[in-house]
Short mmCIF file of C-alpha atoms and ligand atoms in Angstrom, two decimals:
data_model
loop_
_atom_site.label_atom_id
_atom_site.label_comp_id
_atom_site.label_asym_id
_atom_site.label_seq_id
_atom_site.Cartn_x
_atom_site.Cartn_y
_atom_site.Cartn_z
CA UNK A 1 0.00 0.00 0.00
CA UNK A 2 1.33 3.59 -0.96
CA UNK A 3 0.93 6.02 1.34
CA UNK A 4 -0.64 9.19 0.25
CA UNK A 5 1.76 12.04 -0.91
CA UNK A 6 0.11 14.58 0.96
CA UNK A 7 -2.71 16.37 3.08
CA UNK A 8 -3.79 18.63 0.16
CA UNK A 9 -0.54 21.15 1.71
CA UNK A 10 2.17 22.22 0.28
CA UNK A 11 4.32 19.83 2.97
CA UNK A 12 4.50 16.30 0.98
CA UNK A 13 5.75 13.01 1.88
CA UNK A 14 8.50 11.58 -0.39
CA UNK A 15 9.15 8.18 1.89
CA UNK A 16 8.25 6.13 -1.05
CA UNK A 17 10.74 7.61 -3.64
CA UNK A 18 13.79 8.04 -0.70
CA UNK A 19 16.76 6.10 -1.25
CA UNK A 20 15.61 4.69 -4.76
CA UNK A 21 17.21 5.79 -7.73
CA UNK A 22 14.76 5.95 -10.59
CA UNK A 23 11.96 5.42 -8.65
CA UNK A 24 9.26 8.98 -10.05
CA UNK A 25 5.62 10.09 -8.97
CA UNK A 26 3.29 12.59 -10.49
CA UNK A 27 0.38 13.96 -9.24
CA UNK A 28 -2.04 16.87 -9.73
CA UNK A 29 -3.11 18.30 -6.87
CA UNK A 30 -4.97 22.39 -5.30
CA UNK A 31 -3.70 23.19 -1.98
CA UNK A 32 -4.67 26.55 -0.50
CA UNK A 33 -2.21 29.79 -0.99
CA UNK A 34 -0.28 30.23 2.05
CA UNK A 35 -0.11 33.79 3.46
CA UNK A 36 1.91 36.27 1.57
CA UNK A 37 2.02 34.61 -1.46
CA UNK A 38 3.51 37.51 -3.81
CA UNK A 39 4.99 40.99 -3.05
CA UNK A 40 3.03 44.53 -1.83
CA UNK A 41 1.41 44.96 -4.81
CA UNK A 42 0.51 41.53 -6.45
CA UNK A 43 -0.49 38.70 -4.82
CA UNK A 44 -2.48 35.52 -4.44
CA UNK A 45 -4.89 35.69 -1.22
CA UNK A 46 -4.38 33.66 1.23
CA UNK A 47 -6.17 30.19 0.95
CA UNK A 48 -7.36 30.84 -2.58
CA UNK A 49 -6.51 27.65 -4.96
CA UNK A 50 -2.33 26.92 -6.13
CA UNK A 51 -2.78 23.88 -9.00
CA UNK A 52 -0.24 22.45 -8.95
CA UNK A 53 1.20 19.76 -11.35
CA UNK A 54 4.27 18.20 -9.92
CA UNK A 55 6.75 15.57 -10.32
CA UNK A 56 9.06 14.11 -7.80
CA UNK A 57 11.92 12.00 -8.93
CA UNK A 58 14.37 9.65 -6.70
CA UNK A 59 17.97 10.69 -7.71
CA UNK A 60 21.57 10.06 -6.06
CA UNK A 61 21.77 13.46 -4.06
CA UNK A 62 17.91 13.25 -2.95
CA UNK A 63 14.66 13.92 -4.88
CA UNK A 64 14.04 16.19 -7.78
CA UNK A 65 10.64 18.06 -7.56
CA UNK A 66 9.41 19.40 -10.61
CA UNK A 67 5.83 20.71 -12.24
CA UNK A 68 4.07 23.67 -12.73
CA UNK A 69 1.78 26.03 -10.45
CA UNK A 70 -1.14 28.17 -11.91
CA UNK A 71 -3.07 30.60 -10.02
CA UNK A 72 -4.74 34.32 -9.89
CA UNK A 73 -2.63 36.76 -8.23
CA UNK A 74 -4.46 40.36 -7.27
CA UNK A 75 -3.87 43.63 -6.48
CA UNK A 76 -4.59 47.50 -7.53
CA UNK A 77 -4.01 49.06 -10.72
CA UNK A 78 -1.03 51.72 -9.96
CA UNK A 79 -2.66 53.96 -12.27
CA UNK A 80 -6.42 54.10 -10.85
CA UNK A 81 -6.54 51.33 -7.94
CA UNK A 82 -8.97 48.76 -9.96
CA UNK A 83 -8.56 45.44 -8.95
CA UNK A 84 -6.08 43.72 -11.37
CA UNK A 85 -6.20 39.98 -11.34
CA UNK A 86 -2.74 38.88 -12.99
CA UNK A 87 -2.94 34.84 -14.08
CA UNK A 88 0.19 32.64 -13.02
CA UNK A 89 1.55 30.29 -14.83
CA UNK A 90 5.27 29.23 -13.60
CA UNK A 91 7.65 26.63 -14.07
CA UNK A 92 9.29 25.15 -11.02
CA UNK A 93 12.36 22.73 -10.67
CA UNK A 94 14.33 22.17 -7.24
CA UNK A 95 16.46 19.24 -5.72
CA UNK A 96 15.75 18.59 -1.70
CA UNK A 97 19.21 16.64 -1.27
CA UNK A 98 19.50 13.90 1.42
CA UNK A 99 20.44 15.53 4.61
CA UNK A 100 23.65 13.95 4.68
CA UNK A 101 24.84 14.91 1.18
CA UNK A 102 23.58 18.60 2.02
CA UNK A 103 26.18 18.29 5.40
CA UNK A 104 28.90 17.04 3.29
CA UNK A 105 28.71 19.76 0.36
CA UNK A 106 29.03 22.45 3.03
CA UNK A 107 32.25 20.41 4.66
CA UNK A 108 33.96 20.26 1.36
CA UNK A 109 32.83 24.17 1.14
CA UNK A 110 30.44 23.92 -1.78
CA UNK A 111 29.28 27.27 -2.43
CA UNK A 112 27.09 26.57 -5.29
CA UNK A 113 24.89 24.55 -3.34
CA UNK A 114 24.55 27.35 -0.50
CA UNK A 115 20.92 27.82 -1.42
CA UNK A 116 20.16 24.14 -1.64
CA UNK A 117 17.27 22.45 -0.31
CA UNK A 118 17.17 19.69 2.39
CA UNK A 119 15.00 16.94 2.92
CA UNK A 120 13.28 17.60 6.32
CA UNK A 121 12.14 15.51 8.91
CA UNK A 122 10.26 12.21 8.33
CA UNK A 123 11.32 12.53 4.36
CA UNK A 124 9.27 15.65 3.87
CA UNK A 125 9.56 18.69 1.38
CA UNK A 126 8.11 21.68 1.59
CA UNK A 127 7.09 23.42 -1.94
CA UNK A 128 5.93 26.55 -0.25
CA UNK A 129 9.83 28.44 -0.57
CA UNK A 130 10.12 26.73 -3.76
CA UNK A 131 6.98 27.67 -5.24
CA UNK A 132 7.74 31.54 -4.03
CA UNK A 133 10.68 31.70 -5.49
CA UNK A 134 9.70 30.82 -8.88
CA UNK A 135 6.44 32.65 -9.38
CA UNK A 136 7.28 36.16 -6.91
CA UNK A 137 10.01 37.09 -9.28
CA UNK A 138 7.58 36.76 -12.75
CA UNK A 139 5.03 39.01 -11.04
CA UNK A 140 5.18 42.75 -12.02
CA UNK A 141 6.21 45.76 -10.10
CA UNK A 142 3.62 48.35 -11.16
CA UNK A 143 0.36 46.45 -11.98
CA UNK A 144 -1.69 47.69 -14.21
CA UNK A 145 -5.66 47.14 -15.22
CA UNK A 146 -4.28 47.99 -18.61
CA UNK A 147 -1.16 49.13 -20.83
CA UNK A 148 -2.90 52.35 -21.27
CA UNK A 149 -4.69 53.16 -18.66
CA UNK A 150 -5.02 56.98 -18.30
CA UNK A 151 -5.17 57.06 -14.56
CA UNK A 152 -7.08 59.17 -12.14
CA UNK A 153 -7.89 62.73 -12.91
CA UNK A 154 -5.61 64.77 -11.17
CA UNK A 155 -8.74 67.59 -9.89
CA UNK A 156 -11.26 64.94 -8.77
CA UNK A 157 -9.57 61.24 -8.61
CA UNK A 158 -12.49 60.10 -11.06
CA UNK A 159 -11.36 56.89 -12.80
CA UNK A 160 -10.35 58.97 -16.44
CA UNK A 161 -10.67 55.13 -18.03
CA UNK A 162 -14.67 55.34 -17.40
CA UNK A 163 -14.98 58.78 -18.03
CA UNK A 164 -12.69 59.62 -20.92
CA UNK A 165 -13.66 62.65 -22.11
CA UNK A 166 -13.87 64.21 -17.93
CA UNK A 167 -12.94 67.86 -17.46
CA UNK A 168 -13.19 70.34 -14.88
CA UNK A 169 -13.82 74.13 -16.14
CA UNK A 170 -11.61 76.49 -14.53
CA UNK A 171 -13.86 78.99 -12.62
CA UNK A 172 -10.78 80.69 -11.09
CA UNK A 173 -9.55 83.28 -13.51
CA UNK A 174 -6.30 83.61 -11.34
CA UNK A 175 -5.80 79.54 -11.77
CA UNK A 176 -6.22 79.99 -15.51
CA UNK A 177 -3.73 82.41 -15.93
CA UNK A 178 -1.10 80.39 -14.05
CA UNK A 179 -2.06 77.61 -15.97
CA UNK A 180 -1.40 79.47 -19.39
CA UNK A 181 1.73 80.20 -17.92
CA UNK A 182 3.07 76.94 -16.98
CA UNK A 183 1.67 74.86 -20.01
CA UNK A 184 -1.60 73.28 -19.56
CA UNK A 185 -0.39 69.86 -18.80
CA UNK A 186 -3.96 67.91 -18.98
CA UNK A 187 -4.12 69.62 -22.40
CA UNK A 188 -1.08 67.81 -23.58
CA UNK A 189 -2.16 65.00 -22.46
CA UNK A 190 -5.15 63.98 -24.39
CA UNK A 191 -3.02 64.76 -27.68
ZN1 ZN B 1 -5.85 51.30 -14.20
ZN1 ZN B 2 -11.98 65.16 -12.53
#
C-alpha cells in the first residue's frame, strides 16, 4: 500500500521515492495559498486555490521536484486602484538533497549549493519556498488594469478610463492664468 503524498498542503511526503534511484511520482493536486504569497502589490490571497502539477523523482543526491503552479494573483491598478487579477503560470524545478549529502557539500565548502534544499524531517519537502521563489520574481512591479490606462484625474480622482472625455472648467480666472503660464499639462495630455 502507498501512502498518500500529501494532506492537500504544500508539505509532501517523499518516503516512497527516498533512497531509490529511478523510482518517479506525479500527481495533480490544489492546496490553499499560504499567506503572503507575492509581493506589496501583487499577490495571491491567502487560501485561494495553487494547482499544482508536480513531479518528484528519486535521484543520487535526494529527490528532484518538478511541475508547474497556476493561479490568480491580485492587487490595484497603480494607475487608478482597480482590482487587477494577474494569471500565473510558472515553471518550477528544485532538488531537496538527502540531509547527509547537504552536510557534506558544506564540509567540502560547496558554495554553489549554498541555497540548496534539504530533505526535512520524516522525508518531507516543503514546496511553499520553492513555489515563491519561482512565481514572486515573474510578477510585475507596477500592476496595471491595462497598458494604457489613463489614470485618475488629477482635480477629482475620477477613474479617467470610465470617463474619458472628464474635465473640470476652470472657474478661477487667477488659476487659468497660471495655468497658461506653466503649459496646460492635462491639455497635452489627451493629444
Ligand atoms: Zn488602471
Ligand atoms: Zn476630474
Amino acid at each position: 500500500m502507498t501512502s498518500p503524498l500529501h494532506d492537500n498542503s504544500l508539505v509532501i511526503d517523499t518516503r516512497r521515492l527516498v533512497r531509490r534511484p529511478g523510482t518517479m511520482v506525479e500527481e495533480q493536486f490544489t492546496a490553499p495559498a499560504p499567506a503572503d504569497f507575492g509581493t506589496d502589490v501583487l499577490a495571491v490571497p491567502a487560501g485561494d486555490p495553487l494547482d499544482i502539477e508536480l513531479r518528484l523523482e528519486s535521484v543520487m543526491e535526494g529527490v528532484l521536484a518538478s511541475g508547474t503552479v497556476r493561479a490568480t494573483a491580485t492587487g490595484a491598478c497603480v494607475r487608478c486602484l482597480e482590482n487587477v487579477e494577474d494569471p500565473i503560470d510558472v515553471e518550477f524545478q528544485e532538488l531537496f538533497a538527502y540531509p547527509d549529502r547537504a552536510a557534506h557539500h558544506r564540509e567540502v565548502g560547496d558554495e554553489e549549493d549554498d541555497d540548496e534544499y534539504v530533505l526535512g524531517e520524516g522525508d518531507t519537502l516543503d514546496l511553499e519556498p520553492v513555489l515563491r521563489d519561482a512565481v514572486v520574481p515573474t510578477l510585475p512591479f507596477q500592476p496595471v488594469c491595462d497598458e494604457d490606462c489613463p489614470g485618475l484625474c488629477s482635480e477629482c480622482g475620477a477613474r479617467l478610463a470610465d470617463d474619458p472625455t472628464h474635465q473640470h472648467e476652470i472657474l478661477d480666472p487667477r488659476w487659468a492664468a497660471l495655468r497658461s503660464l506653466t503649459g496646460d499639462e492635462t491639455e497635452e495630455k489627451r493629444n
